[in-house]
Short mmCIF file of C-alpha atoms in Angstrom, two decimals:
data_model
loop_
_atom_site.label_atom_id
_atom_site.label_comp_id
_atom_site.label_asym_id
_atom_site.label_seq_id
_atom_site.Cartn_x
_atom_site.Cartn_y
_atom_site.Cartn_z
CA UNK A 1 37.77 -37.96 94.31
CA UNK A 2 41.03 -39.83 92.85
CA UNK A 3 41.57 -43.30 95.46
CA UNK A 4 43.64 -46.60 94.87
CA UNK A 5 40.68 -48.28 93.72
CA UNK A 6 39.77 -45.93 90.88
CA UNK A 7 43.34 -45.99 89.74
CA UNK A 8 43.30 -50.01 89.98
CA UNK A 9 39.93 -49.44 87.32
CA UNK A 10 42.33 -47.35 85.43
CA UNK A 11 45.13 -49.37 85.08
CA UNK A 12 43.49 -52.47 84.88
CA UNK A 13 40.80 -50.94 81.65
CA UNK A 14 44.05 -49.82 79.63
CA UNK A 15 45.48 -53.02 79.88
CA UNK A 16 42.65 -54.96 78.78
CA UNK A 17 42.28 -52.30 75.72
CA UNK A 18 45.98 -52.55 75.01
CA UNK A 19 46.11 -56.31 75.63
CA UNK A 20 48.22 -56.59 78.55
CA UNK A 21 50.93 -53.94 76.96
CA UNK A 22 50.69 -50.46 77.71
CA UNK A 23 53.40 -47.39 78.47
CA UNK A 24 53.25 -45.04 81.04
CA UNK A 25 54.69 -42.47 78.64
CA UNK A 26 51.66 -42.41 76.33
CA UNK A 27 49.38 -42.58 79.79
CA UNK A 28 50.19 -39.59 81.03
CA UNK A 29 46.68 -39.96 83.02
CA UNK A 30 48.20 -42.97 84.51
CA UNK A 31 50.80 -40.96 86.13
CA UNK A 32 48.81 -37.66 86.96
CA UNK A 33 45.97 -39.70 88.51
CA UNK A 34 49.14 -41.61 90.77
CA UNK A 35 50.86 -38.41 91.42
CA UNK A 36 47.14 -37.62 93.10
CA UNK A 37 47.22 -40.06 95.40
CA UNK A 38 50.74 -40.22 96.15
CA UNK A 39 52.22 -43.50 93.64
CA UNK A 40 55.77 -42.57 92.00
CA UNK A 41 55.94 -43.51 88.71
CA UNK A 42 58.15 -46.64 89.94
CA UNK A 43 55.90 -47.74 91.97
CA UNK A 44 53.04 -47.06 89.34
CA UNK A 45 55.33 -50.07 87.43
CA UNK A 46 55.12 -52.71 90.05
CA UNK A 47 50.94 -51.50 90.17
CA UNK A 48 51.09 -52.54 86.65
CA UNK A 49 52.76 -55.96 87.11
CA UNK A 50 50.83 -56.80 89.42
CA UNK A 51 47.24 -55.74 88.01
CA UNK A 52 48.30 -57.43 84.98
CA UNK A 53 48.46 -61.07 86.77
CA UNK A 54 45.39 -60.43 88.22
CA UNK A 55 43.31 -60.21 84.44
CA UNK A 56 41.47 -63.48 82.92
CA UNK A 57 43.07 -63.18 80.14
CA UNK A 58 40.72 -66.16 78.73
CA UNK A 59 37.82 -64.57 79.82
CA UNK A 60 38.52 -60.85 78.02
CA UNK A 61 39.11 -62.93 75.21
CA UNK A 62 36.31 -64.42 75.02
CA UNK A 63 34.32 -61.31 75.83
CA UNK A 64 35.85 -59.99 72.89
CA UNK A 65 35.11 -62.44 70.60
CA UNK A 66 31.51 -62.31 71.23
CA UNK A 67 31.28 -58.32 71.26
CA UNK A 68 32.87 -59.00 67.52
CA UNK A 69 30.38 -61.83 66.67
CA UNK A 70 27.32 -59.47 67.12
CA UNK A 71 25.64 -58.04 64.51
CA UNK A 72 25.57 -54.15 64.26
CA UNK A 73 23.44 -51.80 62.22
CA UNK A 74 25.32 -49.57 60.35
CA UNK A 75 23.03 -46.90 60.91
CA UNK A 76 22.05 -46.31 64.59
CA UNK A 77 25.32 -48.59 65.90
CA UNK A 78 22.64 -50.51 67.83
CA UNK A 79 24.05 -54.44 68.31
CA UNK A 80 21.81 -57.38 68.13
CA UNK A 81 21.75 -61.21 68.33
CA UNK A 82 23.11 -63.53 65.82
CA UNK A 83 20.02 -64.73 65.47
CA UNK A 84 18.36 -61.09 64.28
CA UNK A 85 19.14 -59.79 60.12
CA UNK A 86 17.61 -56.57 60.20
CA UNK A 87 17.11 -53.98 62.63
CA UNK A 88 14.45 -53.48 64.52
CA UNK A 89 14.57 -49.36 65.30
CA UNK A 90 15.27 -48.65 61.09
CA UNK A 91 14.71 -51.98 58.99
CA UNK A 92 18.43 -51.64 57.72
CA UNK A 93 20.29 -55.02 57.00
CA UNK A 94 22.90 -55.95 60.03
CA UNK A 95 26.32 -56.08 59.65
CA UNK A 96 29.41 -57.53 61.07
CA UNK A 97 31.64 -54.35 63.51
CA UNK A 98 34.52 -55.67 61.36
CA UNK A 99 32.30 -53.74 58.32
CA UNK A 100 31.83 -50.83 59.83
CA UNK A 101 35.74 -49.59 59.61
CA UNK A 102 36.90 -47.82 57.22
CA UNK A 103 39.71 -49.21 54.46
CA UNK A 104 41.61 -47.69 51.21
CA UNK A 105 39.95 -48.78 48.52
CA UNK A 106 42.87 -50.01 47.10
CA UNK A 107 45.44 -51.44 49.44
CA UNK A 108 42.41 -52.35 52.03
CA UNK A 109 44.78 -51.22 55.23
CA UNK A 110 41.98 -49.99 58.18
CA UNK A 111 41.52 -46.44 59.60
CA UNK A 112 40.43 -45.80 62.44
CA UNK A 113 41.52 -42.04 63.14
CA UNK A 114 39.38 -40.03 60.71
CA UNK A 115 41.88 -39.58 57.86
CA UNK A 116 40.17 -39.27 53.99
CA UNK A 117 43.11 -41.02 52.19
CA UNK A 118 45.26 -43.43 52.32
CA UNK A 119 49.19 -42.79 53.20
CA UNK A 120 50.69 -45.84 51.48
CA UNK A 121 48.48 -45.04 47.94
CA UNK A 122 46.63 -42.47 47.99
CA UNK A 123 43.45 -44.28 47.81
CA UNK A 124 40.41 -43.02 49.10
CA UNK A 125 39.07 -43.99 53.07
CA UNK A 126 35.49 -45.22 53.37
CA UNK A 127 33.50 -47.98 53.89
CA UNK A 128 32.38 -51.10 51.83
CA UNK A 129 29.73 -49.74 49.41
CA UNK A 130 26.51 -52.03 50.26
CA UNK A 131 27.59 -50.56 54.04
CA UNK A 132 27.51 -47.24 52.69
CA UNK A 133 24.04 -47.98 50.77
CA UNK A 134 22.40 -49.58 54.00
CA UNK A 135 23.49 -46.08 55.74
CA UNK A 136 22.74 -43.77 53.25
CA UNK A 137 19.39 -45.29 51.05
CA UNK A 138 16.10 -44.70 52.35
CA UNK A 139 15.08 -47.23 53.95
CA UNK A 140 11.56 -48.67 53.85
CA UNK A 141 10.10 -48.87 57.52
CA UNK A 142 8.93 -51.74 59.23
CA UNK A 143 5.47 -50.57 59.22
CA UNK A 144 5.50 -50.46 55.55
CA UNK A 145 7.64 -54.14 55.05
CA UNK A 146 5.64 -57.28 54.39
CA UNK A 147 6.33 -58.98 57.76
CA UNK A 148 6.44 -63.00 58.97
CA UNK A 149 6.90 -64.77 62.22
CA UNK A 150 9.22 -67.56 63.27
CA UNK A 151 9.10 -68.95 66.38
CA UNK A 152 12.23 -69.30 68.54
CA UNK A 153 12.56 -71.23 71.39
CA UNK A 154 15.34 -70.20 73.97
CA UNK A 155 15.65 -71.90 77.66
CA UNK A 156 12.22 -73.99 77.21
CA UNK A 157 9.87 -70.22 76.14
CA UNK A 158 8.90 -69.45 73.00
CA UNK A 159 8.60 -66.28 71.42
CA UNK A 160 8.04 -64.81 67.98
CA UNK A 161 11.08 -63.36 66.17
CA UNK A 162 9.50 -61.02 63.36
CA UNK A 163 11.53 -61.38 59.58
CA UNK A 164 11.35 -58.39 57.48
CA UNK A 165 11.52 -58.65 53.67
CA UNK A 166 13.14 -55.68 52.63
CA UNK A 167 14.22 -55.35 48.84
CA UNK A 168 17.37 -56.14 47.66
CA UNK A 169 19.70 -54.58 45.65
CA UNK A 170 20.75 -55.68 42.51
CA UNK A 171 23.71 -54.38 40.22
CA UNK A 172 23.30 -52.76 36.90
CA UNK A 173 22.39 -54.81 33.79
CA UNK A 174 25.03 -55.31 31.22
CA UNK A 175 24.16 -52.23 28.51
CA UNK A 176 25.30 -53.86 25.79
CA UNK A 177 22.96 -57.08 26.53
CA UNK A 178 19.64 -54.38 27.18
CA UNK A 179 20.75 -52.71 23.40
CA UNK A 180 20.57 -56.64 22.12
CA UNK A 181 17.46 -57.16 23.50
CA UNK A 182 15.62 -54.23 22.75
CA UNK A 183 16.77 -54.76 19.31
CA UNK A 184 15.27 -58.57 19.12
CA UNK A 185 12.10 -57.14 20.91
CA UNK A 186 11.90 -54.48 17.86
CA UNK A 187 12.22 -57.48 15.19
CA UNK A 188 9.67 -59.63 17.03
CA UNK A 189 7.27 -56.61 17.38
CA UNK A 190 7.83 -55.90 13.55
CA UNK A 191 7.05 -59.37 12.49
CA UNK A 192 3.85 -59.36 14.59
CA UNK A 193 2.62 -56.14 12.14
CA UNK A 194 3.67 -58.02 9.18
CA UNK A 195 -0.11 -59.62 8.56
CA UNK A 196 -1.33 -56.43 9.60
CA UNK A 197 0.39 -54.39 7.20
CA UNK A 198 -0.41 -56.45 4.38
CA UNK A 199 -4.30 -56.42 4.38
CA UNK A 200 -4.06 -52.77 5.34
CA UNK A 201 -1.69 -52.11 2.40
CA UNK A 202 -3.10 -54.43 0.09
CA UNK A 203 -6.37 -51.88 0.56
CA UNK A 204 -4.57 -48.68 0.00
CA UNK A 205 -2.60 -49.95 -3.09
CA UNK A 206 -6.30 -50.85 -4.49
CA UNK A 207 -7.27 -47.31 -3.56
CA UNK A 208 -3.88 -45.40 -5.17
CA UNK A 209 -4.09 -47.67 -8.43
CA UNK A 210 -8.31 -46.66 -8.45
CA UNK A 211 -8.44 -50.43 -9.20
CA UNK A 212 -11.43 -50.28 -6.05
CA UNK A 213 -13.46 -47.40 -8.06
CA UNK A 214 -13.72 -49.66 -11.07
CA UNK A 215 -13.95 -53.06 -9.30
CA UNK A 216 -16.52 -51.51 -6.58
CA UNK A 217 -15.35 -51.52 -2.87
CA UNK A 218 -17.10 -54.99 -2.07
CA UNK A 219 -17.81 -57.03 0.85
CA UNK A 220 -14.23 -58.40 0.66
CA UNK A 221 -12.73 -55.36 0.98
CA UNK A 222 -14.58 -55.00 4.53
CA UNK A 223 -13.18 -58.19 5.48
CA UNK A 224 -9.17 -57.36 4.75
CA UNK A 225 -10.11 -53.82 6.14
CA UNK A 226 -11.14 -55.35 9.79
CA UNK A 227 -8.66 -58.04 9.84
CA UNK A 228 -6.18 -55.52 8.83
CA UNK A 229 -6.84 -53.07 12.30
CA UNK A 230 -7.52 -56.24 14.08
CA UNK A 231 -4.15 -57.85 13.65
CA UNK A 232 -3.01 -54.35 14.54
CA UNK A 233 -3.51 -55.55 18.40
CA UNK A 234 -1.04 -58.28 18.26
CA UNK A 235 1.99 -55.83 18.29
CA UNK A 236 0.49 -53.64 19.82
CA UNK A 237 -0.26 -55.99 23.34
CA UNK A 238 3.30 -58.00 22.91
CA UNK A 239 4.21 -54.23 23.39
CA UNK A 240 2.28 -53.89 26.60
CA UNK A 241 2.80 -56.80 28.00
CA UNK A 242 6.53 -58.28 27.19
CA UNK A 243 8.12 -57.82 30.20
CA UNK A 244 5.45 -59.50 32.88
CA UNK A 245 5.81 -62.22 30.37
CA UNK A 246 7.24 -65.99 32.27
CA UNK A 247 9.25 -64.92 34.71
CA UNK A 248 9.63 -61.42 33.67
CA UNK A 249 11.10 -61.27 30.54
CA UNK A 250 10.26 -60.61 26.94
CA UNK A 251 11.49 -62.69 24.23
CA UNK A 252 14.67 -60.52 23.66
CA UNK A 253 15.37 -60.32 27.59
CA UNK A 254 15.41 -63.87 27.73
CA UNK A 255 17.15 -64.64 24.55
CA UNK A 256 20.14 -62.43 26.43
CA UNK A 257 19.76 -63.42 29.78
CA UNK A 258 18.24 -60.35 31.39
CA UNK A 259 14.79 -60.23 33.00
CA UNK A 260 12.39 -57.05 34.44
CA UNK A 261 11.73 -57.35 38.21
CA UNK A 262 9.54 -55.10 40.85
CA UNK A 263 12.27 -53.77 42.83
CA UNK A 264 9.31 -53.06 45.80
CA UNK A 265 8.57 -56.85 46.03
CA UNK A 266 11.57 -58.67 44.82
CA UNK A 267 9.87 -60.45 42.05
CA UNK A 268 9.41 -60.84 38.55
CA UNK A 269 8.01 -58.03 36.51
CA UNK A 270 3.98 -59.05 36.34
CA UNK A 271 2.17 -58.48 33.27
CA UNK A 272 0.12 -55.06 35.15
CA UNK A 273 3.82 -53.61 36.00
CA UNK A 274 5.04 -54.59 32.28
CA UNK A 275 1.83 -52.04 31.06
CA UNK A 276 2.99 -49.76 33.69
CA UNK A 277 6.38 -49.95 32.34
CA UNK A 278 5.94 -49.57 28.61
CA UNK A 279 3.45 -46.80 28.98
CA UNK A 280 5.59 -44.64 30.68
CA UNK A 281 8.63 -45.40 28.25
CA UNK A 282 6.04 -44.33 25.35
CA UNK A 283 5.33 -41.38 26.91
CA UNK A 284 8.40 -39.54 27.80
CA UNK A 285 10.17 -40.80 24.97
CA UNK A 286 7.12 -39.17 22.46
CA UNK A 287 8.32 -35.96 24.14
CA UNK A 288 9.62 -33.76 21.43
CA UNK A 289 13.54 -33.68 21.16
CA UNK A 290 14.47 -34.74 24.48
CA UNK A 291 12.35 -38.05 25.45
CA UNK A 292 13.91 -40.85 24.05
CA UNK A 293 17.36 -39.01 25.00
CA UNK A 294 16.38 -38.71 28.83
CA UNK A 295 15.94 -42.33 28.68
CA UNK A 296 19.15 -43.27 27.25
CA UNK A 297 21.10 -40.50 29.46
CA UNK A 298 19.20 -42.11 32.67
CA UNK A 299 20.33 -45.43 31.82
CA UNK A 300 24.15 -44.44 31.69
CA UNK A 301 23.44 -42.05 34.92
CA UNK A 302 21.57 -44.27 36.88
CA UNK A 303 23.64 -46.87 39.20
CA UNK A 304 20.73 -48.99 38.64
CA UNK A 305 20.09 -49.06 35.24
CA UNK A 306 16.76 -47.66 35.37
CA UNK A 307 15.19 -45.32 33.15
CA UNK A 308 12.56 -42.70 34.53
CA UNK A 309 10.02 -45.17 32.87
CA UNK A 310 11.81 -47.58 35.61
CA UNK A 311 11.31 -45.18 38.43
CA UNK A 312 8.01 -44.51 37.83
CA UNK A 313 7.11 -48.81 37.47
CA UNK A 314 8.98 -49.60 40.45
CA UNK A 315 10.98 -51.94 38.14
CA UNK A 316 14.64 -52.78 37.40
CA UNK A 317 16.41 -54.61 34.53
CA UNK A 318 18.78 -56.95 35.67
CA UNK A 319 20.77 -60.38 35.15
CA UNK A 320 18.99 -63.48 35.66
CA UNK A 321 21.62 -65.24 37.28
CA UNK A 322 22.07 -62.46 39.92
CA UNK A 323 18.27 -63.11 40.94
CA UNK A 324 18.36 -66.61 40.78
CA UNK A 325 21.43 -66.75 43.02
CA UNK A 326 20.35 -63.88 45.76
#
């Protein structure tokens, strides 16, 4: 039931959300709800004057302010502390409510009434992309999260404030660098069969010239014969192994400035992923016809960078200097 007091609410909420300026023309609930109770619209002015003197103006403000300051989560709108990064329903990285509207991607102007594009440029109406990624990834669950306590001390008590270590996101490694170093990697992986290849060929030359049927195939022979496969495993582990090596980065990676990381822990590629890694490359890129083209395709397609050798690793190529300044 419509009474003075519920229109005071009325008036008095409106002018706080139109900060202290509002029209009874675009209120027509204003005017219906004084109608009600018997207020003329002239005396539904003077209401307004007077309601208006009556507002803290210093206090909305500030009540304002610090609704603003909170961080949100982008994807179940729940609002948190300052003092709190993540959420603690989802795991999904807090954000500021000023994020969470959406601007032309161009211009930058703010909607807030549902439209798709923009009417000054035509740009398209949606939210910052890492928003957009923190709403729309999958998002590994707290349960699943390597998790650490700090305490926090509030009003003389102590409590535990949990900080999850979710991984980060990193952008997509220069192509033209990843060409470069693949290419040095190649070299360095053909210089380490060099020794190989010479004992090995120095045998079969004997053996196509039938210099070993006259000479005999003696003890030496043995000897280049084993050194020859053995040196075989020098190539063969740098192979393996390149990418766990240092801080995650072959000798081509880091001649270029790129490194190999384990995008489930947020550190450099280890020399078990590496193996992981260079396996998996080696095997869908020995698959007749398409292999080695699926790789290259997926490393165009992907917004990571990652090749389906990648995916299945849990490992990214990226810039150094983007991990080292996260």
């Amino acid at each position: 039931m419509e009474s003075i007091e519920g229109l005071n609410e009325l008036i008095k909420k409106r002018l706080i959300e139109n900060k202290g300026s509002i029209k009874l023309t675009e209120n027509i609930d204003i005017i219906l709800y004084g109608k009600a109770i018997g207020i003329s619209e002239n005396q539904l002015l003077f209401k307004i004057l007077e309601i208006e003197e009556t507002i803290d103006w210093e206090a909305e403000k500030l009540k304002e302010q610090e609704s603003v300051e909170k961080p949100t989560c982008p994807k179940c709108n729940s609002v948190f502390s300052s003092d709190i990064k993540f959420c603690i329903n989802d795991g999904v990285k807090l954000v500021y409510p000023d994020k969470l509207i959406p601007k032309c991607v161009i211009c930058k102007k703010t909607y807030t009434n549902g439209a798709k594009f923009c009417s000054n440029d035509g740009g398209a109406i949606k939210l910052d992309d890492d928003v957009l990624y923190q709403i729309e990834a999958n998002e590994p669950s707290i349960e699943n999260t390597n998790t650490s306590f700090q305490e926090n001390s509030t009003n003389g008590t102590t409590s535990q404030q949990p900080i999850y270590n979710f991984p980060k996101r990193y952008n997509k490694a220069p192509i033209g660098k990843r060409f470069l170093a693949y290419l040095l990697d190649a070299i360095i992986t053909l210089a380490l069969f060099l020794p190989s290849f010479y004992f090995l060929f120095n045998i079969y030359y004997g053996l196509l010239t039938d210099n070993y049927y006259y000479e005999g195939y003696d003890s030496n022979s043995n000897i280049k014969l084993f050194v020859g496969i053995a040196l075989l495993i020098l190539p063969l582990i740098y192979s393996l192994i390149k990418d766990g090596i240092g801080e995650g980065q072959s000798f081509g990676k880091r001649a270029v400035g790129l490194m190999v990381i384990n995008v489930n822990t947020n550190t450099p590629c280890t020399k078990l992923n590496s193996v992981g890694r260079n396996i998996l490359f080696s095997m869908i890129s020995n698959i007749p016809f398409i292999g080695l083209l699926l790789e290259i395709i997926m490393i165009f397609a992907n917004p990571e960078g990652r090749k389906l050798s990648d995916l299945g690793a849990g490992t990214q190529v990226i810039d150094v200097n983007e991990y080292k300044n996260s």
